[in-house]
XYZ file of C-alpha atoms in Angstrom:
553
model
C 66.248 -29.268 8.600
C 64.731 -26.000 9.748
C 61.493 -26.223 11.709
C 58.342 -25.400 9.742
C 57.262 -21.802 10.145
C 54.171 -21.107 12.189
C 51.105 -20.203 10.156
C 50.258 -16.519 10.493
C 46.541 -16.359 11.252
C 46.297 -13.569 13.839
C 44.297 -13.772 17.092
C 42.011 -16.780 17.565
C 39.195 -17.615 20.004
C 38.228 -21.035 21.349
C 34.828 -22.249 22.504
C 33.773 -25.160 24.709
C 30.366 -26.378 23.532
C 29.149 -28.792 26.215
C 25.852 -30.259 25.057
C 23.544 -33.003 26.232
C 24.919 -35.633 23.860
C 28.503 -34.504 23.306
C 31.271 -32.062 24.151
C 33.222 -30.113 21.557
C 36.040 -27.601 21.510
C 36.236 -25.344 18.463
C 38.638 -22.590 17.429
C 37.557 -19.632 15.280
C 39.173 -16.736 13.450
C 37.370 -13.640 14.814
C 37.926 -11.594 11.647
C 36.134 -14.063 9.375
C 34.189 -16.303 11.827
C 35.950 -19.202 10.064
C 36.212 -22.496 11.965
C 39.844 -23.616 11.994
C 39.659 -26.898 13.895
C 37.616 -28.824 16.436
C 37.263 -32.114 18.296
C 34.161 -33.867 19.632
C 33.542 -36.519 22.301
C 30.174 -38.209 22.903
C 28.823 -38.178 26.476
C 27.239 -41.249 28.034
C 23.775 -40.764 29.491
C 22.601 -42.898 32.400
C 18.992 -43.925 33.060
C 18.962 -45.334 36.627
C 15.164 -45.552 36.670
C 12.336 -44.832 34.295
C 12.152 -41.068 33.781
C 15.590 -40.411 35.308
C 18.402 -39.013 33.138
C 21.897 -38.416 34.539
C 25.488 -37.812 33.437
C 28.784 -38.082 35.298
C 30.188 -34.553 35.955
C 33.738 -35.937 35.972
C 33.190 -37.529 32.559
C 31.894 -34.187 31.287
C 34.972 -32.408 32.676
C 37.331 -35.028 31.230
C 35.639 -34.690 27.834
C 36.355 -30.944 27.894
C 40.042 -31.529 28.668
C 40.238 -34.155 25.916
C 38.558 -31.938 23.331
C 40.859 -29.017 24.129
C 44.024 -31.146 23.949
C 42.987 -32.931 20.724
C 42.023 -29.665 19.037
C 45.346 -28.140 20.050
C 47.162 -31.143 18.550
C 45.302 -30.580 15.265
C 46.231 -26.890 15.316
C 49.901 -27.741 15.852
C 49.716 -30.016 12.800
C 48.452 -26.978 10.871
C 51.460 -25.019 12.236
C 49.143 -22.708 14.167
C 50.750 -21.062 17.195
C 48.616 -21.844 20.257
C 49.684 -18.486 21.712
C 47.322 -16.953 19.134
C 44.319 -18.281 21.126
C 43.434 -15.210 23.156
C 40.217 -16.264 24.883
C 37.830 -19.139 25.541
C 34.046 -19.081 25.695
C 31.758 -21.661 27.288
C 28.345 -22.735 26.049
C 26.414 -25.452 27.865
C 23.257 -27.488 28.335
C 21.384 -25.135 30.588
C 19.125 -26.500 33.336
C 21.239 -29.581 34.097
C 22.111 -29.478 37.799
C 25.384 -30.304 39.567
C 26.312 -30.172 43.284
C 29.950 -30.617 44.283
C 32.323 -30.384 47.248
C 34.439 -27.230 47.167
C 37.037 -28.822 49.473
C 37.656 -32.064 47.587
C 36.576 -30.823 44.154
C 34.453 -33.958 43.689
C 30.815 -34.104 42.565
C 28.442 -35.118 45.355
C 25.939 -36.669 42.942
C 25.543 -37.247 39.230
C 24.426 -34.319 37.083
C 20.615 -34.385 36.868
C 19.766 -33.517 33.275
C 17.220 -30.997 32.072
C 15.237 -33.914 30.562
C 14.896 -35.687 33.915
C 11.346 -36.292 35.197
C 11.935 -37.557 38.751
C 10.783 -34.240 40.240
C 7.149 -34.450 39.111
C 5.889 -35.103 42.645
C 8.196 -32.316 43.910
C 6.569 -29.929 41.430
C 3.071 -30.985 42.474
C 3.874 -30.501 46.168
C 5.411 -27.086 45.508
C 2.399 -26.047 43.418
C 0.176 -26.516 46.466
C 2.412 -24.167 48.463
C 2.552 -21.266 46.011
C 1.522 -18.171 47.990
C -1.556 -16.148 46.996
C -0.672 -15.140 43.451
C -0.465 -18.325 41.371
C 1.852 -16.487 38.942
C 4.354 -15.881 41.759
C 7.142 -17.909 40.130
C 6.437 -16.947 36.530
C 6.273 -13.203 37.168
C 9.731 -13.224 38.729
C 11.407 -15.818 36.489
C 9.454 -15.942 33.218
C 9.152 -19.713 33.748
C 6.348 -22.106 34.702
C 6.826 -24.356 37.711
C 8.122 -27.453 35.901
C 10.443 -30.449 36.181
C 12.522 -28.772 33.440
C 14.287 -26.173 35.577
C 17.148 -26.408 38.062
C 15.458 -25.342 41.322
C 13.259 -28.443 41.575
C 16.170 -30.721 40.617
C 18.266 -29.130 43.353
C 15.360 -29.436 45.809
C 15.116 -33.167 45.008
C 18.871 -33.647 45.521
C 18.755 -31.819 48.861
C 15.811 -33.970 49.952
C 17.211 -37.314 48.835
C 21.022 -37.336 48.885
C 22.476 -37.527 52.397
C 25.981 -36.715 51.186
C 24.720 -33.404 49.793
C 22.726 -32.584 52.922
C 25.838 -33.093 55.043
C 28.014 -30.986 52.725
C 25.482 -28.139 52.858
C 25.396 -28.268 56.675
C 29.204 -28.170 56.794
C 29.460 -25.303 54.267
C 31.242 -27.426 51.647
C 28.559 -27.669 48.933
C 28.435 -25.635 45.734
C 25.625 -25.700 43.182
C 25.769 -24.834 39.522
C 24.630 -25.582 36.030
C 27.265 -27.148 33.767
C 28.883 -23.786 32.944
C 29.535 -23.149 36.653
C 30.991 -26.619 37.192
C 33.332 -26.280 34.190
C 34.491 -22.718 34.896
C 35.148 -23.597 38.548
C 37.203 -26.651 37.572
C 39.079 -25.022 34.680
C 40.062 -21.969 36.772
C 41.554 -23.997 39.611
C 38.795 -26.049 41.235
C 39.463 -26.649 44.927
C 42.580 -24.478 44.582
C 40.863 -21.157 43.964
C 38.361 -21.951 41.207
C 35.896 -19.194 40.284
C 32.304 -20.035 41.243
C 30.138 -18.064 38.822
C 27.447 -18.256 36.184
C 26.105 -15.807 33.620
C 22.661 -14.235 33.430
C 21.426 -16.568 30.670
C 22.122 -19.721 32.664
C 20.913 -18.149 35.911
C 17.612 -17.344 34.211
C 16.970 -21.104 33.774
C 17.192 -22.013 37.453
C 13.839 -20.597 38.707
C 15.837 -18.868 41.461
C 16.820 -15.787 39.425
C 14.790 -12.594 39.140
C 14.918 -11.629 35.459
C 14.037 -8.014 36.305
C 16.623 -7.292 39.029
C 19.175 -9.742 37.485
C 19.923 -11.163 40.935
C 19.188 -14.299 42.924
C 15.770 -13.758 44.470
C 15.575 -14.355 48.241
C 11.818 -14.912 48.136
C 12.239 -17.627 45.490
C 15.122 -19.235 47.378
C 12.995 -19.286 50.526
C 10.074 -20.816 48.617
C 12.256 -23.630 47.220
C 14.217 -23.792 50.499
C 17.533 -23.374 48.687
C 20.428 -21.956 50.785
C 21.753 -18.920 48.906
C 25.313 -19.622 50.111
C 25.653 -22.498 47.611
C 24.693 -20.391 44.569
C 27.311 -19.075 42.102
C 28.059 -15.374 41.600
C 26.145 -13.870 38.682
C 28.154 -12.247 35.893
C 27.473 -10.899 32.416
C 27.837 -13.163 29.373
C 31.015 -11.421 28.195
C 33.772 -10.639 30.699
C 36.917 -12.279 32.048
C 35.943 -14.779 34.767
C 39.364 -16.333 35.328
C 42.336 -17.997 33.624
C 42.802 -21.589 32.488
C 44.961 -23.296 35.109
C 45.945 -26.512 33.283
C 46.607 -27.988 29.854
C 47.800 -26.647 26.526
C 45.891 -23.378 26.994
C 47.051 -22.623 30.527
C 46.859 -18.874 31.186
C 44.214 -18.151 28.522
C 41.236 -16.192 29.921
C 37.773 -17.708 30.027
C 35.763 -14.657 29.057
C 32.462 -15.747 27.535
C 29.594 -17.762 28.999
C 26.157 -18.383 27.474
C 23.542 -21.098 27.794
C 23.539 -23.025 24.529
C 20.344 -21.496 23.120
C 21.440 -17.944 23.890
C 24.823 -18.753 22.351
C 23.086 -19.906 19.161
C 21.027 -16.679 19.086
C 24.262 -14.671 19.248
C 25.985 -16.972 16.734
C 23.092 -16.485 14.314
C 23.572 -12.731 14.885
C 19.944 -12.237 15.913
C 20.683 -8.914 17.623
C 17.545 -7.079 16.451
C 14.056 -7.225 17.975
C 11.967 -9.833 16.194
C 14.880 -11.900 14.869
C 14.550 -15.606 15.676
C 16.442 -18.862 15.359
C 15.638 -22.523 15.930
C 18.314 -24.962 17.147
C 17.934 -28.687 16.461
C 19.924 -30.591 19.074
C 18.869 -33.173 21.642
C 15.836 -30.942 22.068
C 14.566 -28.163 19.844
C 14.611 -24.519 20.924
C 13.102 -21.547 19.119
C 14.179 -18.141 20.480
C 12.935 -14.736 19.371
C 14.844 -11.639 20.472
C 12.510 -9.147 22.192
C 15.285 -6.635 22.924
C 15.238 -4.811 26.262
C 11.543 -5.553 26.680
C 10.565 -8.476 28.915
C 7.614 -10.005 27.013
C 5.374 -12.512 28.809
C 3.728 -15.139 26.637
C 0.005 -15.854 26.601
C 0.513 -19.023 24.566
C 2.793 -21.303 26.569
C 6.213 -19.840 25.770
C 8.960 -18.924 28.235
C 10.441 -15.507 28.920
C 14.189 -15.751 29.314
C 17.389 -13.706 29.262
C 18.853 -13.692 25.742
C 22.276 -12.205 26.611
C 24.134 -9.410 28.370
C 27.318 -8.878 26.392
C 29.390 -6.995 28.958
C 29.177 -5.760 32.553
C 27.993 -2.320 31.484
C 25.943 -3.482 28.501
C 22.137 -3.715 28.595
C 20.392 -7.031 29.098
C 18.301 -8.370 26.202
C 15.406 -10.797 26.571
C 13.840 -13.497 24.422
C 10.669 -15.509 24.071
C 11.454 -19.211 23.899
C 9.616 -22.291 22.783
C 11.199 -25.467 24.147
C 10.743 -28.971 22.726
C 12.229 -31.759 24.850
C 12.829 -34.386 22.170
C 14.299 -33.618 18.731
C 17.660 -35.238 17.989
C 16.987 -37.513 20.959
C 14.300 -39.302 18.934
C 16.900 -40.273 16.333
C 19.228 -41.487 19.071
C 16.263 -43.523 20.395
C 15.729 -45.140 16.990
C 19.422 -46.058 17.037
C 19.995 -47.121 20.645
C 16.573 -48.436 21.739
C 14.958 -49.847 18.579
C 18.131 -50.596 16.611
C 16.547 -49.753 13.241
C 19.498 -47.499 12.371
C 23.166 -47.794 13.306
C 24.057 -44.128 12.728
C 22.035 -40.926 12.959
C 22.669 -40.269 9.263
C 20.749 -43.420 8.345
C 17.490 -41.764 9.427
C 17.752 -39.512 6.371
C 18.472 -42.486 4.096
C 15.447 -44.421 5.362
C 13.140 -41.405 5.170
C 14.302 -40.596 1.645
C 13.547 -44.167 0.562
C 9.794 -43.760 1.175
C 9.287 -39.971 1.031
C 6.235 -40.203 3.314
C 5.167 -41.551 6.697
C 2.226 -43.299 4.979
C -0.156 -41.964 7.632
C 2.108 -42.888 10.550
C 2.470 -40.203 13.242
C 5.061 -40.235 16.024
C 4.697 -38.071 19.155
C 8.038 -38.458 21.010
C 6.799 -37.208 24.380
C 9.417 -39.254 26.245
C 9.793 -36.508 28.866
C 6.260 -35.185 28.727
C 5.383 -32.265 26.464
C 7.093 -28.901 26.850
C 5.919 -25.752 25.014
C 3.184 -24.896 24.362
C 1.461 -27.600 26.477
C 3.648 -28.046 29.592
C 2.016 -31.427 30.115
C 4.206 -33.808 32.156
C 1.655 -36.637 31.944
C 2.181 -37.088 28.190
C 4.194 -40.029 26.865
C 5.389 -41.120 23.454
C 3.046 -42.761 20.971
C 3.254 -44.017 17.394
C -0.155 -44.164 15.743
C -1.629 -44.777 12.312
C 0.205 -48.093 11.979
C -0.808 -50.686 9.365
C 0.753 -53.955 8.224
C 2.376 -51.921 5.450
C 4.255 -49.719 7.968
C 7.991 -50.365 8.095
C 11.095 -48.848 9.641
C 11.390 -46.305 6.808
C 7.951 -44.869 7.590
C 8.812 -44.688 11.300
C 12.073 -42.859 10.513
C 10.136 -40.409 8.314
C 7.511 -39.913 11.048
C 10.286 -39.244 13.596
C 11.746 -36.474 11.428
C 8.278 -35.100 10.741
C 7.597 -35.017 14.507
C 10.512 -32.623 15.023
C 9.016 -30.329 12.370
C 5.478 -30.491 13.753
C 6.727 -29.620 17.246
C 8.572 -26.622 15.782
C 5.381 -25.547 13.987
C 3.504 -25.581 17.292
C 5.962 -23.274 19.028
C 6.302 -21.030 15.953
C 2.521 -20.572 15.876
C 2.574 -19.641 19.573
C 5.419 -17.192 18.991
C 3.634 -15.556 16.054
C 0.554 -15.026 18.235
C 2.611 -13.538 21.084
C 4.698 -11.268 18.858
C 1.842 -10.220 16.570
C 4.072 -10.252 13.484
C 4.490 -13.691 11.848
C 8.032 -14.698 10.987
C 8.712 -14.481 7.240
C 11.467 -17.112 7.441
C 13.183 -19.257 10.056
C 16.919 -19.307 10.720
C 18.084 -22.757 11.824
C 21.197 -24.364 13.266
C 22.334 -27.439 15.186
C 23.500 -30.927 14.310
C 20.210 -32.104 12.792
C 20.255 -29.376 10.120
C 22.691 -31.466 8.062
C 19.663 -33.679 7.309
C 18.266 -32.231 4.072
C 15.041 -34.262 4.297
C 14.405 -32.702 7.721
C 15.075 -29.182 6.459
C 12.741 -29.612 3.479
C 10.050 -31.104 5.711
C 10.428 -28.128 8.042
C 9.894 -25.656 5.209
C 6.856 -27.624 4.018
C 5.231 -27.861 7.455
C 5.907 -24.215 8.407
C 5.092 -23.062 4.880
C 7.839 -20.426 5.062
C 11.474 -20.575 3.875
C 14.045 -22.178 6.172
C 17.510 -20.565 6.196
C 20.516 -22.660 7.190
C 23.970 -21.056 7.613
C 26.814 -22.669 5.669
C 28.751 -22.930 8.954
C 26.284 -24.706 11.275
C 28.337 -24.437 14.512
C 26.518 -21.317 15.620
C 26.265 -22.301 19.298
C 30.038 -22.493 19.649
C 30.411 -19.417 17.454
C 28.192 -17.395 19.809
C 30.259 -18.410 22.835
C 33.452 -17.497 20.948
C 32.011 -14.109 19.949
C 31.132 -13.309 23.575
C 34.619 -14.367 24.733
C 36.473 -12.476 22.034
C 34.456 -9.293 22.578
C 35.048 -9.183 26.351
C 36.715 -6.160 27.922
C 40.406 -6.955 28.307
C 40.353 -9.299 25.282
C 38.864 -7.174 22.499
C 39.693 -9.324 19.480
C 36.117 -9.736 18.203
C 34.056 -6.690 17.262
C 30.291 -7.068 17.612
C 29.601 -3.810 15.757
C 27.085 -4.593 12.967
C 29.448 -3.309 10.280
C 32.233 -5.606 11.479
C 30.266 -8.848 11.705
C 31.239 -11.340 9.018
C 28.523 -11.993 6.435
C 27.059 -15.484 6.682
C 26.107 -17.437 3.567
C 22.808 -19.290 3.842
C 21.248 -22.336 2.217
C 17.556 -21.725 1.576
C 14.792 -24.359 1.667
C 11.468 -23.286 0.099
C 8.099 -25.006 0.740
C 7.390 -27.596 -1.954
C 3.838 -28.641 -1.062
C 0.630 -26.627 -1.131
C -0.660 -24.894 1.970
C -3.754 -27.128 2.195
C -1.688 -30.335 2.406
C 0.543 -28.734 5.034
C -2.493 -27.869 7.165
C -4.037 -31.347 6.858
C -0.836 -33.032 8.025
C -0.466 -30.559 10.893
C -4.065 -30.991 12.088
C -3.623 -34.795 12.071
C -0.447 -34.369 14.149
C -2.389 -32.318 16.717
C -4.944 -35.135 17.004
C -2.063 -37.504 17.759
C -0.715 -35.120 20.408
C -4.073 -35.187 22.205
C -3.851 -39.012 22.298
C -0.413 -38.815 23.968
C -1.652 -36.957 27.040
C -2.712 -38.318 30.413
C -0.704 -41.545 30.432
C 1.066 -40.901 33.722
C -0.364 -40.017 37.112
C 1.610 -39.149 40.238
C 0.990 -42.670 41.523
C 2.016 -44.456 38.343
C 5.126 -42.324 37.917
C 6.271 -42.886 41.498
C 9.912 -43.838 41.057
C 9.831 -46.050 44.132
C 7.121 -48.299 42.663
C 8.318 -51.890 42.173
C 6.049 -52.426 39.176
C 7.573 -51.081 35.990
C 4.463 -51.828 33.936
C 2.325 -49.293 35.774
C 4.486 -46.453 34.423
C 5.373 -47.679 30.939
C 3.858 -45.421 28.235
C 1.551 -46.681 25.537
C 4.279 -45.993 23.000
C 6.313 -48.800 24.576
C 3.615 -51.353 23.912
C 2.941 -50.070 20.398
C 6.608 -50.159 19.485
C 7.141 -53.535 21.147
C 4.268 -55.001 19.158
C 5.561 -53.414 15.983
C 9.043 -54.802 16.480
C 7.716 -58.290 17.255
C 5.326 -58.360 14.292
C 7.293 -56.759 11.491
C 10.541 -55.451 12.931
C 12.594 -58.585 12.349
C 11.829 -58.574 8.638
C 12.614 -54.929 8.038
C 15.515 -54.574 10.434
C 17.224 -57.419 8.629
C 16.408 -55.836 5.280
C 14.127 -58.671 4.094
C 11.290 -57.724 1.701
């Protein structure tokens, strides 16, 4: 029997989407932006101590290899010729910090995640040393001095991990965010791997000058980071190197964007004033400010949006960052056990249609924009004997929407022109209750693309458009039209405002739970650093949880 003919689909582009909770590899048709196939692997998070969040860099790397191989198997089953894949883009969780040995190719410590809070005392000590101008760091980087960003994570590793200190002294250590680690490994690792990052990821380290687009010696001196361990800075769209192993050996890696910048590109927000909100582990609202570097007066970050080619101009964005979005649903599943799948949160919320006065502030990692308050911790308030797991699930979804409202309000004040609608993407947008709640709480329409994988799409667009690849045109007239699902507000403005103002009262109650002493990770007493939310939830589970978790009336 003759072999089946290969499907004729033309050039294709792949994208690695390495997120906080999972890794995916997706393959797109650049003419239509159609997703042909993909594979996903969940990533295990480790919590060695309270406030610490880590992942194994080797597990992350293995998940990328697995996703690529599985996706290629699926394409073969569709009779797609793998030779049609002309380029690969990389999108990644941004501030997560990795240090590895360039001789052995092995990580020297676990990846310290962007959510990690162990560096609070490091931040406080550094704050005391800021020279003269207290805006020294922010003016150069667009970022506040915070546990969120890579420089303080790297400083902590250098201070506390002897293996890393030794490797730095011997000239063997390399630092990078996840994009750097993956590109280095995929292009050869210890046998000639390319050590680079792009401007969007570099802009999240607190070591990068967003005006000169270079590592800043003054910042590196302030954080006492040796510049020799830093990756080379490249644009977001150019050939960095070739895949050295696997089914796609020889394919160029030619696109690199931090996940939120990738989503901005994937949503095709190329004009000043266009904005998108991504609902992943955290929640991130970015507004394109074009070539103008806008500094927020209301708690937002200034960051690099993209630079789509070596000779192309850099574009900037204002960003509002929320630490806990999808992570609160994972917490309901893994910590409380009131759902067994993320999808069940929608089912429970739909059952009651209200939180019945219950408000949930999931400040598990402090509060990010617009507060930047590391002392905050999670609380659930407004509980009565009537409260059950359905109300808590509804309040968790509502919390994601309230947090988005806070950063949207800040962005409207900074930009001066309120957004008329919000474009959304990310895994949580499949939850229709969440999307309707978001429209109600913002009181503007919410627009969801029919193809929600916009983060991976943005990385693929950057890779396919790179010089030397040229299979994806980013000219406005060539960009594929995207169909949108529209969610309109269904409550009156007064009710929306009442619910929002009650939420803000709850946020005030969440602040001030942790001091430097009580959050000291070396303390033997766990109870001194447990947040109030722990005790509230524990009491709730003991009093009524057994009945409702088991489904009893």
